[in-house]
Each structure stands twice: as C-alpha cells, then as structure tokens.
Short mmCIF file of C-alpha atoms in Angstrom, two decimals:
data_model
loop_
_atom_site.label_atom_id
_atom_site.label_comp_id
_atom_site.label_asym_id
_atom_site.label_seq_id
_atom_site.Cartn_x
_atom_site.Cartn_y
_atom_site.Cartn_z
CA MET A 175 0.00 0.00 0.00
CA LEU A 176 1.49 3.29 -1.07
CA ASP A 177 1.43 6.11 1.49
CA SER A 178 -0.31 9.38 0.72
CA ARG A 179 2.94 11.31 0.21
CA THR A 180 4.16 8.84 -2.42
CA ARG A 181 0.84 9.04 -4.25
CA GLU A 182 0.88 12.83 -4.21
CA ILE A 183 4.39 12.95 -5.65
CA VAL A 184 3.48 10.55 -8.47
CA LYS A 185 0.36 12.58 -9.30
CA SER A 186 2.43 15.76 -9.34
CA THR A 187 4.46 14.34 -12.24
CA VAL A 188 1.40 13.99 -14.50
CA PRO A 189 2.02 17.35 -16.28
CA LEU A 190 5.63 16.31 -16.86
CA LEU A 191 4.51 13.00 -18.35
CA GLU A 192 1.95 14.71 -20.56
CA SER A 193 4.52 17.16 -21.90
CA ALA A 194 6.97 14.34 -22.66
CA ASN A 195 4.29 12.20 -24.29
CA THR A 196 5.62 9.17 -26.22
CA ALA A 197 9.17 10.59 -26.23
CA LEU A 198 9.30 9.12 -22.72
CA THR A 199 8.50 5.57 -23.76
CA GLU A 200 10.45 5.73 -27.02
CA HIS A 201 13.56 6.67 -25.01
CA PHE A 202 12.76 3.93 -22.50
CA TYR A 203 12.62 1.20 -25.16
CA LYS A 204 15.78 2.43 -26.90
CA ARG A 205 17.87 2.29 -23.73
CA MET A 206 16.35 -1.02 -22.63
CA PHE A 207 17.08 -2.74 -25.94
CA ARG A 208 20.57 -1.20 -25.92
CA ASP A 209 21.42 -2.55 -22.47
CA ASN A 210 19.29 -5.71 -22.56
CA PRO A 211 19.24 -6.83 -26.20
CA GLU A 212 17.94 -10.25 -25.12
CA LEU A 213 14.54 -8.58 -24.68
CA LYS A 214 14.31 -8.17 -28.45
CA ASP A 215 13.36 -11.85 -28.35
CA VAL A 216 10.37 -10.96 -26.17
CA PHE A 217 8.96 -7.72 -27.56
CA ASN A 218 7.26 -7.39 -30.94
CA LEU A 219 9.72 -5.17 -32.82
CA SER A 220 7.16 -4.47 -35.55
CA ASN A 221 4.99 -2.75 -32.95
CA GLN A 222 8.07 -0.83 -31.84
CA ALA A 223 8.75 0.37 -35.37
CA SER A 224 5.13 1.40 -35.93
CA GLY A 225 5.03 3.33 -32.66
CA ARG A 226 2.06 1.34 -31.33
CA GLN A 227 3.96 -0.19 -28.42
CA PRO A 228 5.52 3.07 -27.15
CA ALA A 229 2.12 4.75 -27.45
CA ALA A 230 0.40 1.94 -25.57
CA LEU A 231 2.98 1.99 -22.78
CA PHE A 232 2.77 5.76 -22.45
CA THR A 233 -1.01 5.57 -22.14
CA ALA A 234 -0.67 2.91 -19.44
CA VAL A 235 1.97 4.86 -17.45
CA LEU A 236 -0.07 8.07 -17.62
CA ALA A 237 -3.27 6.28 -16.60
CA TYR A 238 -1.52 4.72 -13.62
CA ALA A 239 -0.16 8.08 -12.47
CA LYS A 240 -3.57 9.72 -12.80
CA ASN A 241 -5.34 6.90 -10.97
CA ILE A 242 -2.70 6.15 -8.35
CA ASP A 243 -5.31 6.80 -5.61
CA ASN A 244 -7.66 4.22 -7.05
CA PRO A 245 -5.79 1.73 -9.26
CA ALA A 246 -8.84 -0.58 -9.21
CA VAL A 247 -10.28 1.46 -12.08
CA LEU A 248 -7.45 0.05 -14.22
CA SER A 249 -8.34 -3.56 -13.44
CA HIS A 250 -9.51 -4.33 -16.99
CA ALA A 251 -6.27 -3.03 -18.49
CA VAL A 252 -4.24 -4.93 -15.90
CA GLU A 253 -6.04 -8.16 -16.74
CA ARG A 254 -5.56 -7.73 -20.47
CA ILE A 255 -1.85 -7.01 -20.08
CA ALA A 256 -1.38 -9.90 -17.63
CA GLN A 257 -3.01 -12.25 -20.11
CA LYS A 258 -0.64 -11.00 -22.81
CA HIS A 259 2.37 -11.41 -20.54
CA THR A 260 1.62 -15.07 -19.87
CA GLY A 261 1.76 -15.56 -23.64
CA PHE A 262 5.32 -14.20 -23.55
CA SER A 263 6.26 -16.36 -20.56
CA ILE A 264 7.21 -13.18 -18.68
CA LYS A 265 9.19 -13.82 -15.47
CA PRO A 266 9.29 -11.73 -12.25
CA GLU A 267 12.94 -10.78 -12.71
CA GLN A 268 12.11 -9.09 -16.02
CA TYR A 269 10.04 -6.55 -14.11
CA ASP A 270 13.23 -5.45 -12.34
CA ILE A 271 14.83 -4.70 -15.71
CA VAL A 272 11.82 -2.68 -16.88
CA GLY A 273 11.69 -0.76 -13.58
CA HIS A 274 15.37 0.13 -13.77
CA HIS A 275 15.06 1.54 -17.29
CA LEU A 276 11.87 3.42 -16.47
CA LEU A 277 13.52 5.26 -13.57
CA GLU A 278 16.68 5.93 -15.58
CA THR A 279 14.55 7.32 -18.40
CA ILE A 280 12.89 9.77 -16.03
CA LYS A 281 16.30 10.89 -14.78
CA GLU A 282 17.67 11.36 -18.30
CA LEU A 283 14.69 13.14 -19.83
CA ALA A 284 13.82 15.34 -16.86
CA PRO A 285 16.99 15.82 -14.80
CA ASP A 286 15.69 18.98 -13.10
CA ALA A 287 12.43 17.36 -11.99
CA ALA A 288 13.87 13.94 -11.17
CA THR A 289 14.75 14.66 -7.57
CA PRO A 290 15.60 11.75 -5.27
CA GLU A 291 12.13 12.10 -3.75
CA VAL A 292 10.45 11.79 -7.18
CA ILE A 293 12.59 8.81 -8.19
CA ASP A 294 11.90 7.10 -4.86
CA ALA A 295 8.15 7.68 -5.22
CA TRP A 296 8.09 6.32 -8.76
CA GLY A 297 10.23 3.38 -7.66
CA GLN A 298 7.68 2.51 -4.98
CA ALA A 299 4.76 3.06 -7.35
CA TYR A 300 6.30 0.89 -10.03
CA GLY A 301 7.11 -1.80 -7.49
CA ALA A 302 3.50 -1.89 -6.31
CA LEU A 303 2.21 -2.20 -9.87
CA ALA A 304 4.78 -4.85 -10.76
CA GLY A 305 3.67 -6.81 -7.71
CA ILE A 306 0.08 -6.77 -8.96
CA PHE A 307 1.15 -8.08 -12.37
CA ILE A 308 3.50 -10.72 -10.97
CA GLY A 309 0.80 -12.03 -8.63
CA ARG A 310 -1.91 -12.18 -11.29
CA GLU A 311 0.41 -13.76 -13.86
CA GLU A 312 1.49 -16.47 -11.43
CA GLN A 313 -2.19 -17.18 -10.81
CA LEU A 314 -2.76 -17.58 -14.54
CA TYR A 315 0.30 -19.80 -14.98
CA GLN A 316 -0.89 -22.09 -12.20
CA GLU A 317 -4.49 -22.19 -13.40
CA LYS A 318 -3.46 -23.22 -16.90
CA GLU A 319 -0.94 -25.76 -15.65
CA GLN A 320 -3.42 -27.48 -13.32
CA GLN A 321 -6.41 -27.79 -15.66
CA THR A 322 -7.05 -30.85 -17.82
CA GLY A 323 -4.77 -30.70 -20.85
CA GLY A 324 -2.92 -27.72 -19.39
CA TRP A 325 0.77 -26.95 -19.24
CA ARG A 326 3.24 -24.22 -18.33
CA GLY A 327 5.85 -22.74 -20.62
CA TYR A 328 6.46 -24.18 -24.08
CA ARG A 329 4.88 -27.33 -25.50
CA ASN A 330 5.64 -28.75 -28.93
CA PHE A 331 2.79 -28.88 -31.45
CA VAL A 332 2.91 -30.31 -34.97
CA VAL A 333 1.30 -28.54 -37.93
CA SER A 334 -1.16 -31.23 -39.04
CA GLU A 335 -3.00 -29.09 -41.60
CA LYS A 336 -2.29 -25.82 -43.41
CA ARG A 337 -5.25 -24.42 -45.31
CA GLU A 338 -5.63 -21.28 -47.40
CA GLU A 339 -8.82 -19.58 -46.21
CA SER A 340 -8.50 -16.54 -48.48
CA ALA A 341 -5.90 -14.68 -50.52
CA LEU A 342 -4.41 -13.27 -47.31
CA ILE A 343 -5.50 -15.61 -44.49
CA THR A 344 -4.19 -19.13 -43.88
CA SER A 345 -5.26 -21.38 -41.03
CA PHE A 346 -3.02 -23.88 -39.24
CA LEU A 347 -4.26 -26.93 -37.34
CA LEU A 348 -1.87 -27.63 -34.47
CA THR A 349 -1.79 -31.04 -32.77
CA PRO A 350 0.27 -31.75 -29.60
CA GLU A 351 3.41 -33.74 -30.34
CA ASP A 352 2.93 -35.81 -27.18
CA GLY A 353 -0.59 -36.88 -28.22
CA ASP A 354 -2.11 -35.82 -24.90
CA ALA A 355 -5.18 -33.64 -24.39
CA VAL A 356 -5.00 -29.87 -24.77
CA LEU A 357 -6.35 -27.13 -22.54
CA ASP A 358 -9.84 -25.87 -23.28
CA PHE A 359 -10.34 -22.18 -24.00
CA LEU A 360 -13.14 -19.67 -24.27
CA PRO A 361 -14.15 -18.62 -27.80
CA GLY A 362 -12.49 -15.32 -28.60
CA GLN A 363 -9.19 -16.13 -26.90
CA TYR A 364 -5.89 -16.52 -28.74
CA LEU A 365 -3.03 -19.00 -28.90
CA ASN A 366 0.54 -17.98 -28.10
CA LEU A 367 3.38 -19.06 -30.39
CA HIS A 368 7.12 -18.80 -29.75
CA LEU A 369 8.77 -18.75 -33.17
CA VAL A 370 12.41 -19.80 -33.26
CA SER A 371 14.28 -20.13 -36.56
CA PRO A 372 17.64 -19.19 -38.13
CA LYS A 373 15.53 -17.39 -40.74
CA LEU A 374 14.32 -14.91 -38.11
CA ALA A 375 16.56 -12.11 -36.83
CA ASN A 376 15.08 -12.54 -33.36
CA ASN A 377 12.88 -15.07 -31.65
CA GLU A 378 9.30 -13.90 -32.02
CA TYR A 379 6.27 -14.25 -29.75
CA ARG A 380 2.91 -13.87 -31.46
CA GLN A 381 -0.72 -14.29 -30.51
CA TYR A 382 -3.14 -15.61 -33.10
CA SER A 383 -6.87 -15.93 -32.58
CA LEU A 384 -8.27 -19.42 -32.26
CA CYS A 385 -10.81 -19.86 -35.04
CA GLN A 386 -12.60 -23.04 -34.04
CA ALA A 387 -14.28 -24.05 -30.80
CA ALA A 388 -12.35 -25.99 -28.16
CA ASN A 389 -12.31 -29.76 -28.68
CA GLY A 390 -9.63 -30.95 -26.24
CA LYS A 391 -7.52 -32.42 -29.08
CA ASN A 392 -6.02 -29.63 -31.18
CA TYR A 393 -6.10 -25.92 -31.98
CA ARG A 394 -6.78 -24.05 -35.21
CA ILE A 395 -5.41 -20.54 -35.65
CA ALA A 396 -5.73 -18.13 -38.55
CA VAL A 397 -2.87 -15.88 -39.70
CA LYS A 398 -3.20 -12.90 -42.02
CA ARG A 399 -0.19 -12.10 -44.18
CA GLU A 400 0.82 -8.52 -43.42
CA PRO A 401 2.93 -6.62 -46.00
CA ASN A 402 5.83 -6.09 -43.57
CA GLY A 403 4.86 -8.70 -41.00
CA VAL A 404 7.96 -10.60 -39.88
CA ALA A 405 6.03 -13.36 -38.12
CA SER A 406 3.04 -13.56 -40.47
CA ASN A 407 5.22 -13.92 -43.56
CA PHE A 408 7.32 -16.52 -41.76
CA MET A 409 4.17 -18.48 -40.92
CA HIS A 410 2.88 -18.31 -44.50
CA ASP A 411 6.16 -19.01 -46.27
CA GLU A 412 8.26 -21.13 -43.92
CA VAL A 413 5.88 -23.17 -41.76
CA HIS A 414 4.57 -26.33 -43.39
CA ILE A 415 2.66 -29.50 -42.56
CA GLY A 416 4.79 -31.68 -40.29
CA ASP A 417 6.76 -28.78 -38.80
CA THR A 418 6.94 -28.35 -35.02
CA LEU A 419 6.10 -25.12 -33.23
CA GLN A 420 6.56 -24.05 -29.63
CA VAL A 421 3.16 -23.19 -28.19
CA LEU A 422 2.14 -21.57 -24.91
CA PRO A 423 -1.35 -22.03 -23.42
CA PRO A 424 -4.34 -20.06 -24.74
CA SER A 425 -4.90 -16.62 -23.19
CA GLY A 426 -7.00 -13.52 -23.55
CA ASP A 427 -9.61 -11.45 -21.72
CA PHE A 428 -11.88 -11.13 -24.78
CA PHE A 429 -14.24 -14.07 -24.91
CA MET A 430 -17.88 -15.01 -25.23
CA GLU A 431 -19.87 -16.39 -22.31
CA VAL A 432 -23.63 -16.29 -22.89
CA SER A 433 -26.66 -18.34 -21.94
CA THR A 434 -28.40 -20.32 -24.66
CA ASP A 435 -31.33 -17.88 -24.77
CA THR A 436 -29.14 -14.76 -25.24
CA PRO A 437 -29.21 -13.25 -28.74
CA VAL A 438 -25.68 -12.79 -30.11
CA VAL A 439 -24.45 -10.42 -32.82
CA LEU A 440 -20.96 -11.11 -34.20
CA ILE A 441 -19.51 -8.17 -36.16
CA SER A 442 -16.16 -8.27 -37.93
CA GLY A 443 -13.95 -6.54 -40.44
CA GLY A 444 -11.21 -8.38 -42.36
CA VAL A 445 -9.15 -10.77 -40.24
CA GLY A 446 -11.17 -9.63 -37.23
CA GLN A 447 -13.55 -12.46 -37.99
CA THR A 448 -11.12 -15.10 -36.69
CA PRO A 449 -12.17 -14.93 -33.01
CA MET A 450 -15.79 -14.64 -34.17
CA ARG A 451 -15.39 -17.91 -36.04
CA ALA A 452 -14.64 -19.73 -32.78
CA MET A 453 -17.62 -18.02 -31.13
CA LEU A 454 -19.94 -19.10 -33.93
CA ASP A 455 -18.63 -22.67 -33.73
CA LYS A 456 -19.34 -22.73 -30.00
CA LEU A 457 -22.87 -21.41 -30.45
CA ILE A 458 -23.69 -23.95 -33.14
CA GLN A 459 -22.15 -26.87 -31.26
CA HIS A 460 -24.19 -26.05 -28.16
CA GLN A 461 -27.40 -25.68 -30.20
CA HIS A 462 -27.89 -22.06 -29.27
CA LYS A 463 -31.60 -21.29 -29.12
CA ALA A 464 -31.59 -17.52 -29.54
CA ASP A 465 -30.96 -15.57 -32.73
CA ILE A 466 -27.39 -15.33 -34.04
CA HIS A 467 -26.33 -12.59 -36.47
CA TRP A 468 -23.05 -12.86 -38.39
CA LEU A 469 -22.06 -9.48 -39.92
CA HIS A 470 -18.80 -9.28 -41.84
CA ALA A 471 -17.07 -6.76 -44.09
CA CYS A 472 -14.03 -7.34 -46.29
CA GLU A 473 -12.42 -6.08 -49.47
CA ASN A 474 -13.80 -8.64 -51.94
CA GLY A 475 -14.44 -12.31 -52.49
CA GLN A 476 -10.74 -13.13 -52.78
CA GLN A 477 -10.23 -11.82 -49.25
CA HIS A 478 -13.42 -13.33 -47.83
CA ALA A 479 -12.18 -16.09 -45.51
CA PHE A 480 -14.39 -18.95 -44.26
CA LYS A 481 -17.19 -17.97 -46.66
CA ASP A 482 -18.12 -21.54 -47.67
CA SER A 483 -18.24 -22.86 -44.11
CA ILE A 484 -20.29 -19.88 -42.92
CA GLN A 485 -22.73 -20.35 -45.77
CA ALA A 486 -23.10 -24.03 -44.90
CA LEU A 487 -23.80 -23.17 -41.26
CA ARG A 488 -26.40 -20.58 -42.28
CA GLN A 489 -28.22 -23.11 -44.43
CA ALA A 490 -28.22 -25.69 -41.64
CA ASN A 491 -29.28 -23.40 -38.78
CA HIS A 492 -32.55 -21.46 -39.00
CA ASN A 493 -31.56 -19.04 -36.20
CA LEU A 494 -28.36 -17.91 -37.96
CA THR A 495 -28.58 -14.83 -40.17
CA THR A 496 -25.60 -13.57 -42.17
CA HIS A 497 -24.91 -10.26 -43.88
CA VAL A 498 -21.69 -9.55 -45.79
CA TRP A 499 -20.30 -6.35 -47.29
CA TYR A 500 -17.67 -6.31 -50.09
CA ARG A 501 -16.01 -2.92 -50.41
CA GLU A 502 -15.11 -3.50 -54.05
CA PRO A 503 -16.51 -6.81 -55.34
CA GLU A 504 -14.91 -8.46 -58.35
CA ALA A 505 -16.80 -8.47 -61.62
CA ASN A 506 -17.65 -12.18 -61.27
CA ALA A 507 -18.82 -12.00 -57.64
CA GLN A 508 -22.45 -13.02 -57.25
CA GLU A 509 -24.46 -10.69 -55.05
CA GLN A 510 -26.65 -12.53 -52.50
CA ALA A 511 -24.74 -15.76 -53.17
CA HIS A 512 -21.42 -14.35 -51.90
CA TYR A 513 -22.28 -10.97 -50.39
CA ASN A 514 -25.24 -8.74 -49.58
CA ALA A 515 -24.05 -5.15 -49.98
CA THR A 516 -21.32 -3.07 -51.61
CA GLY A 517 -19.10 -0.57 -49.85
CA ILE A 518 -18.14 -0.29 -46.21
CA MET A 519 -20.26 -1.80 -43.46
CA ASP A 520 -23.43 0.16 -42.72
CA LEU A 521 -25.38 -1.17 -39.75
CA ASN A 522 -28.29 1.25 -40.02
CA PRO A 523 -30.38 -0.76 -42.52
CA LEU A 524 -30.15 -3.72 -40.11
CA LYS A 525 -31.08 -1.76 -37.00
CA ASP A 526 -34.53 -3.27 -36.55
CA SER A 527 -33.23 -6.83 -36.79
CA ILE A 528 -30.11 -6.59 -34.67
CA ILE A 529 -31.42 -4.50 -31.79
CA MET A 530 -32.77 -7.17 -29.48
CA PRO A 531 -33.49 -7.14 -25.75
CA HIS A 532 -30.57 -8.59 -23.76
CA ALA A 533 -28.49 -9.21 -26.90
CA HIS A 534 -24.70 -9.14 -26.63
CA TYR A 535 -22.50 -7.69 -29.36
CA TYR A 536 -18.98 -8.88 -30.12
CA PHE A 537 -16.84 -7.04 -32.67
CA CYS A 538 -13.30 -7.11 -33.96
CA GLY A 539 -11.38 -5.57 -36.85
CA PRO A 540 -9.23 -2.51 -37.61
CA LEU A 541 -9.41 0.24 -34.99
CA PRO A 542 -11.42 2.72 -37.14
CA PHE A 543 -13.87 -0.08 -37.97
CA MET A 544 -14.41 -0.95 -34.31
CA ALA A 545 -14.71 2.70 -33.33
CA MET A 546 -17.48 3.05 -35.93
CA VAL A 547 -19.29 -0.06 -34.68
CA LYS A 548 -19.08 1.04 -31.06
CA GLU A 549 -20.30 4.55 -31.90
CA VAL A 550 -23.30 3.22 -33.84
CA LEU A 551 -24.32 0.66 -31.22
CA ALA A 552 -23.86 3.08 -28.32
CA GLY A 553 -25.83 5.67 -30.30
CA TRP A 554 -28.71 3.22 -30.45
CA GLY A 555 -28.73 3.10 -26.68
CA ILE A 556 -27.08 -0.28 -26.20
CA ASN A 557 -25.40 -0.45 -22.79
CA GLU A 558 -21.62 -0.62 -22.57
CA GLU A 559 -21.91 -3.91 -20.64
CA ARG A 560 -23.30 -5.61 -23.74
CA LEU A 561 -20.54 -4.38 -26.06
CA HIS A 562 -17.39 -6.51 -26.27
CA TYR A 563 -14.41 -5.93 -28.55
CA GLU A 564 -10.83 -7.05 -29.15
CA VAL A 565 -7.89 -4.90 -30.22
CA PHE A 566 -5.13 -6.93 -31.86
CA GLY A 567 -1.62 -6.01 -30.70
CA PRO A 568 -0.70 -3.58 -27.88
CA HIS A 569 -3.41 -2.49 -25.45
CA GLU A 570 -5.48 0.33 -26.91
CA THR A 571 -8.99 1.64 -26.33
CA LEU A 572 -11.65 2.92 -28.70
#
C-alpha cells in the first residue's frame, strides 16, 4: 500500500509525463534494448517500429499516475496485459529490468524534476504495480498448468494441416506432439506461439486468434499475411505441414460467455472475424436457441475467408442470419450468393433486426472499424456492458 505522500508525488508528475508524451516511452525502449538486447526476443519489434507499443505503454503509465489513488479502475487493463504477458512467458525478474530503465529514463529526460524524492516515489509506485502483475500472472500460470490438458511454458505442437482460407489468411491446425489432451479455451481467446528459426533475426512471440471451438484435441489458428509482418510472412512461407512449433497455453480477456437464450451479434472486419469464427462454432455446437447474427465486411471475395463454411452453417441453422459487405466486389462476384451489400459496413439498414433485448454484441477488426461499430451501437442506446471488442496487438482503447 502506497502512502499518501508517495501518491501525491506521483500525481504531481502527470504534467511532466503529458509534456513528454511518447518521447518518454520511445527513449525507454531504446535504452532497454541497448542494455538488454535479449529482450528483443520478447517484444514485438514491428509494434516498436510502428510506434504502437511506445504509445500503448505511455497511455498505461499516464493512466496509472492519474489513478494512483484508485488503481482498481485500471483492473480491466491490468487483466488484459497480464493475459498478454503469460503468452510471452514473462518472469518476475524481467520486471526489475523494466523498472530500472523506467527510472533511468525519467532521470535522463527530466533531470531537473527527477529529484531523489520523485525517483523514490516512482520506484515505490512501479514496485507496487509490478507486484500486482506478478501475482496475477502467477495465478494464470498455475491455473493453466493445473487444468485438464494444461501446461506451463512451451509445449511442442505439430502442424497437421495448413489451409488457405482466403488470398491473405491461412489457417493452421496444431496437434500436440505428445498426443495428450490440450487445454480448453473460451471462444475469442488466442493461442501464443514462440517462433524460433535461423531465418528470423530474433525469436518472435505472437498471438493468433483461435478460429474453431475448443475440442480438447487440437487448436486451429488463422494468420493474415501482413505486408511487412515478420512473423506472419514466416508463418505463410516457412511453416509447413509436419513442422513443429513451440506453443504456450491459450490466453485472452476477450471471450464469449452467454446463456443459450441470449441473442448474439458477431460483427467483424477483415481478419477480425477469426475470433468470431470460434464463437460461432461454439454457439452452433451447443445448439444455441436464440438468434445469431453474423455481420462481416471485407475487401472482396478473394479476401473473404471462411465464406463456404459460414454459408453451410447458415443453411443448416434457421436461427443464424448472415450479412456480408464487399467494399469493391470483383466483376464475377455473385451478389446474394457471396455478399449482400457493396461498400463499407453500414449497420443502419439492419437496425430493426439486430437491436434485441438482452443481446450481446462482439466485434473485432481494424481500430477505425471498431470505433465506428461502437459509436453506432452506443448511439442506439445499447449499454456498454453488452458491447465486447478485441484490439489486436498492444493495449489500446476505442
């Protein structure tokens, strides 16, 4: 428990943090990778290059400083980050490294303000936060290790199927090398891969959404090829049937848990449909009684993943309704057979059918897409508690 003086000192640094903005976290990462290059095998360097990771860390540091009197308001962010950390197999001693570089960064960027009292206060504040993360992450490690089919750390899985789902998305069926059961997961969660290869400059950790419901035997993930994606291009080009991958247990704080009489609306853009695919599988397998709406937007038919399987499910289940938007359909695309509307997703024409009492809405896709969906649904008066979304990559909010 931090004393009142420590909290006041940390809060007093908020204007300093705001003026520094992401220069603070950019400097932090540069010095940490300089002095601890082994951490390049832990952090996603693509997110470093894009600026997403420094921006996400800055937002988290600023939020902690502003809410130091009541850190409970950050519980959702803490849980999401803790889930991510277990997918990187983060260890307690690594928090000491991060804390050291954070304090040194403050000293180097603000030498006049970084008095011993300020550094001591931030040291205590960071230590308290690190303790929260270390405790929650150890809980998660133990929970996953002790459940049926669970494990801790790396486990070898064999690629038993590699299937092209669209021009950009390929799915991989992963089967445990030891032949034992695998840990169940909640639909919407992701699988953690540790990619090690001489063809990679650094070891890479990546999280890929699970795109079929849990079955206790294997996992299916879907990977979109990104133009400059180190890991995604490696998965597409270098990983083949029969290859072995190091896998960590499923994680994630975005998941679907609904009763069988709860209407569900699944809304996705592009590769954002992958966690929705597992949700739909779960609903169908459990003979969901309430209405299910599958709403998806993509570029065209070439980039429309899972379209045949979704169409088959729609034909076999009277309570499943689908609606698909192609931004620019190809000349040979058949409207109604393959898609329902042209252009970007517009939910307004569907308002009467998808606004249902007690319905829950799950959405995933690019940030602008999700911001649009959230704005529309909230504008219709749907409570925040019934809106659920996933942001791929570093923690961000809409």
